Amino acid sequence: MSENSCSTGSCGMNQNPEQIARQREVKNTLGGIKHKIVVLSGKGGVGKSTVAASIATKLAVEGHRVGILDVDIHGPSIPRIFGVKDQRPGMTDEEKMIPVPMTDNLKLMSVGFLLPHDKEALIWRGPLKIGLIEQFFSDVDWGELDYLVVDCPPGTGDEPLSILQMVPDARGIIVTTPQGMAVEDVQKSITFCKKMNMDLVGIVENMSTFKCPKCGEDIEIFPGKGGEEMAKDAGVPLLAKLPLNHNLLEASDNGKLMHAFKEMSAFDPIVKVLSELEEKKPVKKETVKEGAAAVAARKDDRIQTIAMPVDASGILDAHFGHASGFAFFIVDTEKKIIVEAKTLTPPAHEPGVIPSWIAAQGAHVLLTGGLGESARKILVDKGVDVVIGVAADNAAKVAKDYLNDNLNIAGNQCNH
Ligand code: ADP
């Protein structure tokens, strides 16, 4: 089976059927969570984990049901910050990991719980890391949550990319420090989020002032406007300027962050914005069903897979049974964008084989020029919608036309 990469280069990875199935599982697992907040940074050491942990703590103190997921595979520090480094997650009968409870309404899960040594992750190869991250999104039993705060690996590489792909309805918060040098990193992170069509809640400037432990006054450490200018240039809100707070540092480094919530008043504006999301935009709970009985439910899936027979130059091929390849577009039906694109070589043309193979790729809909009745029936029975008579055109354009209800229909081009 051959695969061609996404021509846009924006997705970075192709997906196999297992990954598609995993993505469905992720969706199911996260179905009980209203708001997913991914905390990102251009580089390590800017306080991303401290910010993620403090936001989660404050939201929980306000009474929201909160989970914190630490997938910073290079330096999972959330267990240290919460003083639970030696704990391990439990297991449900369905073999899902049970997050470690901190209070009745705050629980946490960290990749650090599964690593025997802190440095182990550094020698892992990329695909293993991505696999572990995917597992963290699909195999944790979160139950119902108001917020899941995700501590993302720093940078804009494959690992944050796979996280944003797995949680397409997440909102982002970018953490930075105020130095001029950080501008480029933040701009990269903003471009990254925009490219992934991710809603940005805003930027947090950390360690911008120094809180004097004696008099409590905030003293500016770096000259200039730092985060304010970065936020203004990017057209993204600056959520807060956080002081370098010695008490917070001590609490965080000694596993006592939960007890230091009084030190977190500078986080109030961030928590206020997030609480307003809770009031205004409850997210519809979705679950994934399997099999043909799920056709109706799958129509409501936000992330769907569109299949199309294509010729060697990526043009929709009218001859379903003899097409050299099938393009699969994973799309976000709400944002009306293509998230992933790949082309696979179908199995040999035997009666019924290709329709079953298309269904097994996780397709929600097949767009095709022509299609015989028996193939159509197999697809429909397996829960795949079928649109016949689509005019030949560039496959990615056809997928976009479909998303925008603008398909060019020329009539069924199959005469058998
Ligand atoms: P990152 O996740 O970006 O690598 P961390 O959150 O682990 O960074 O923070 C790095 C160090 O800086 C830690 O020792 C942490 O306690 C400290 N730190 C982060 N933010 C603050 C702050 N606002 N005041 C004081 N110390 C901070």
PDB file of C-alpha atoms in Angstrom, residues 40-48 51 174-186 203-209 221-223 225-228 230 238 240-242 244:
ATOM      1  CA  LEU A  40       1.957  26.049  24.711  1.00  0.00           C
ATOM      2  CA  SER A  41       5.307  27.798  24.601  1.00  0.00           C
ATOM      3  CA  GLY A  42       7.936  28.454  21.962  1.00  0.00           C
ATOM      4  CA  LYS A  43      10.651  26.981  24.161  1.00  0.00           C
ATOM      5  CA  GLY A  44      11.143  25.246  27.502  1.00  0.00           C
ATOM      6  CA  GLY A  45      11.752  26.898  30.854  1.00  0.00           C
ATOM      7  CA  VAL A  46       9.389  29.850  30.442  1.00  0.00           C
ATOM      8  CA  GLY A  47       7.002  28.570  33.116  1.00  0.00           C
ATOM      9  CA  LYS A  48       4.485  26.773  30.890  1.00  0.00           C
ATOM     10  CA  VAL A  51       1.101  28.360  34.430  1.00  0.00           C
ATOM     11  CA  ILE A 174       0.799  30.745  24.774  1.00  0.00           C
ATOM     12  CA  VAL A 175       3.229  31.342  27.619  1.00  0.00           C
ATOM     13  CA  THR A 176       6.287  33.516  27.113  1.00  0.00           C
ATOM     14  CA  THR A 177       8.838  35.525  29.024  1.00  0.00           C
ATOM     15  CA  PRO A 178       9.255  39.248  28.295  1.00  0.00           C
ATOM     16  CA  GLN A 179      12.757  39.285  26.752  1.00  0.00           C
ATOM     17  CA  GLY A 180      13.106  40.582  23.220  1.00  0.00           C
ATOM     18  CA  MET A 181      14.578  37.195  22.269  1.00  0.00           C
ATOM     19  CA  ALA A 182      11.253  35.529  23.014  1.00  0.00           C
ATOM     20  CA  VAL A 183       9.406  37.500  20.310  1.00  0.00           C
ATOM     21  CA  GLU A 184      10.429  35.144  17.533  1.00  0.00           C
ATOM     22  CA  ASP A 185       9.408  32.064  19.554  1.00  0.00           C
ATOM     23  CA  VAL A 186       6.000  33.530  20.313  1.00  0.00           C
ATOM     24  CA  ILE A 203      -0.735  35.189  25.552  1.00  0.00           C
ATOM     25  CA  VAL A 204       0.558  35.046  29.119  1.00  0.00           C
ATOM     26  CA  GLU A 205       3.751  36.898  29.897  1.00  0.00           C
ATOM     27  CA  ASN A 206       5.467  35.108  32.752  1.00  0.00           C
ATOM     28  CA  MET A 207       8.202  36.401  35.057  1.00  0.00           C
ATOM     29  CA  SER A 208       7.749  39.921  33.726  1.00  0.00           C
ATOM     30  CA  THR A 209       8.144  41.613  37.084  1.00  0.00           C
ATOM     31  CA  ILE A 221      12.821  43.083  35.254  1.00  0.00           C
ATOM     32  CA  PHE A 222      13.170  43.771  31.536  1.00  0.00           C
ATOM     33  CA  PRO A 223      12.772  47.136  29.850  1.00  0.00           C
ATOM     34  CA  LYS A 225       6.750  46.402  26.491  1.00  0.00           C
ATOM     35  CA  GLY A 226       7.481  42.690  25.858  1.00  0.00           C
ATOM     36  CA  GLY A 227       4.265  40.688  25.825  1.00  0.00           C
ATOM     37  CA  GLU A 228       2.080  43.722  25.249  1.00  0.00           C
ATOM     38  CA  MET A 230       3.868  40.785  20.925  1.00  0.00           C
ATOM     39  CA  LEU A 238      -2.454  39.619  26.484  1.00  0.00           C
ATOM     40  CA  ALA A 240      -1.818  38.536  32.135  1.00  0.00           C
ATOM     41  CA  LYS A 241       1.654  39.675  33.125  1.00  0.00           C
ATOM     42  CA  LEU A 242       2.757  37.347  35.899  1.00  0.00           C
ATOM     43  CA  LEU A 244       8.392  36.227  39.247  1.00  0.00           C
TER      44      LEU A 244
END
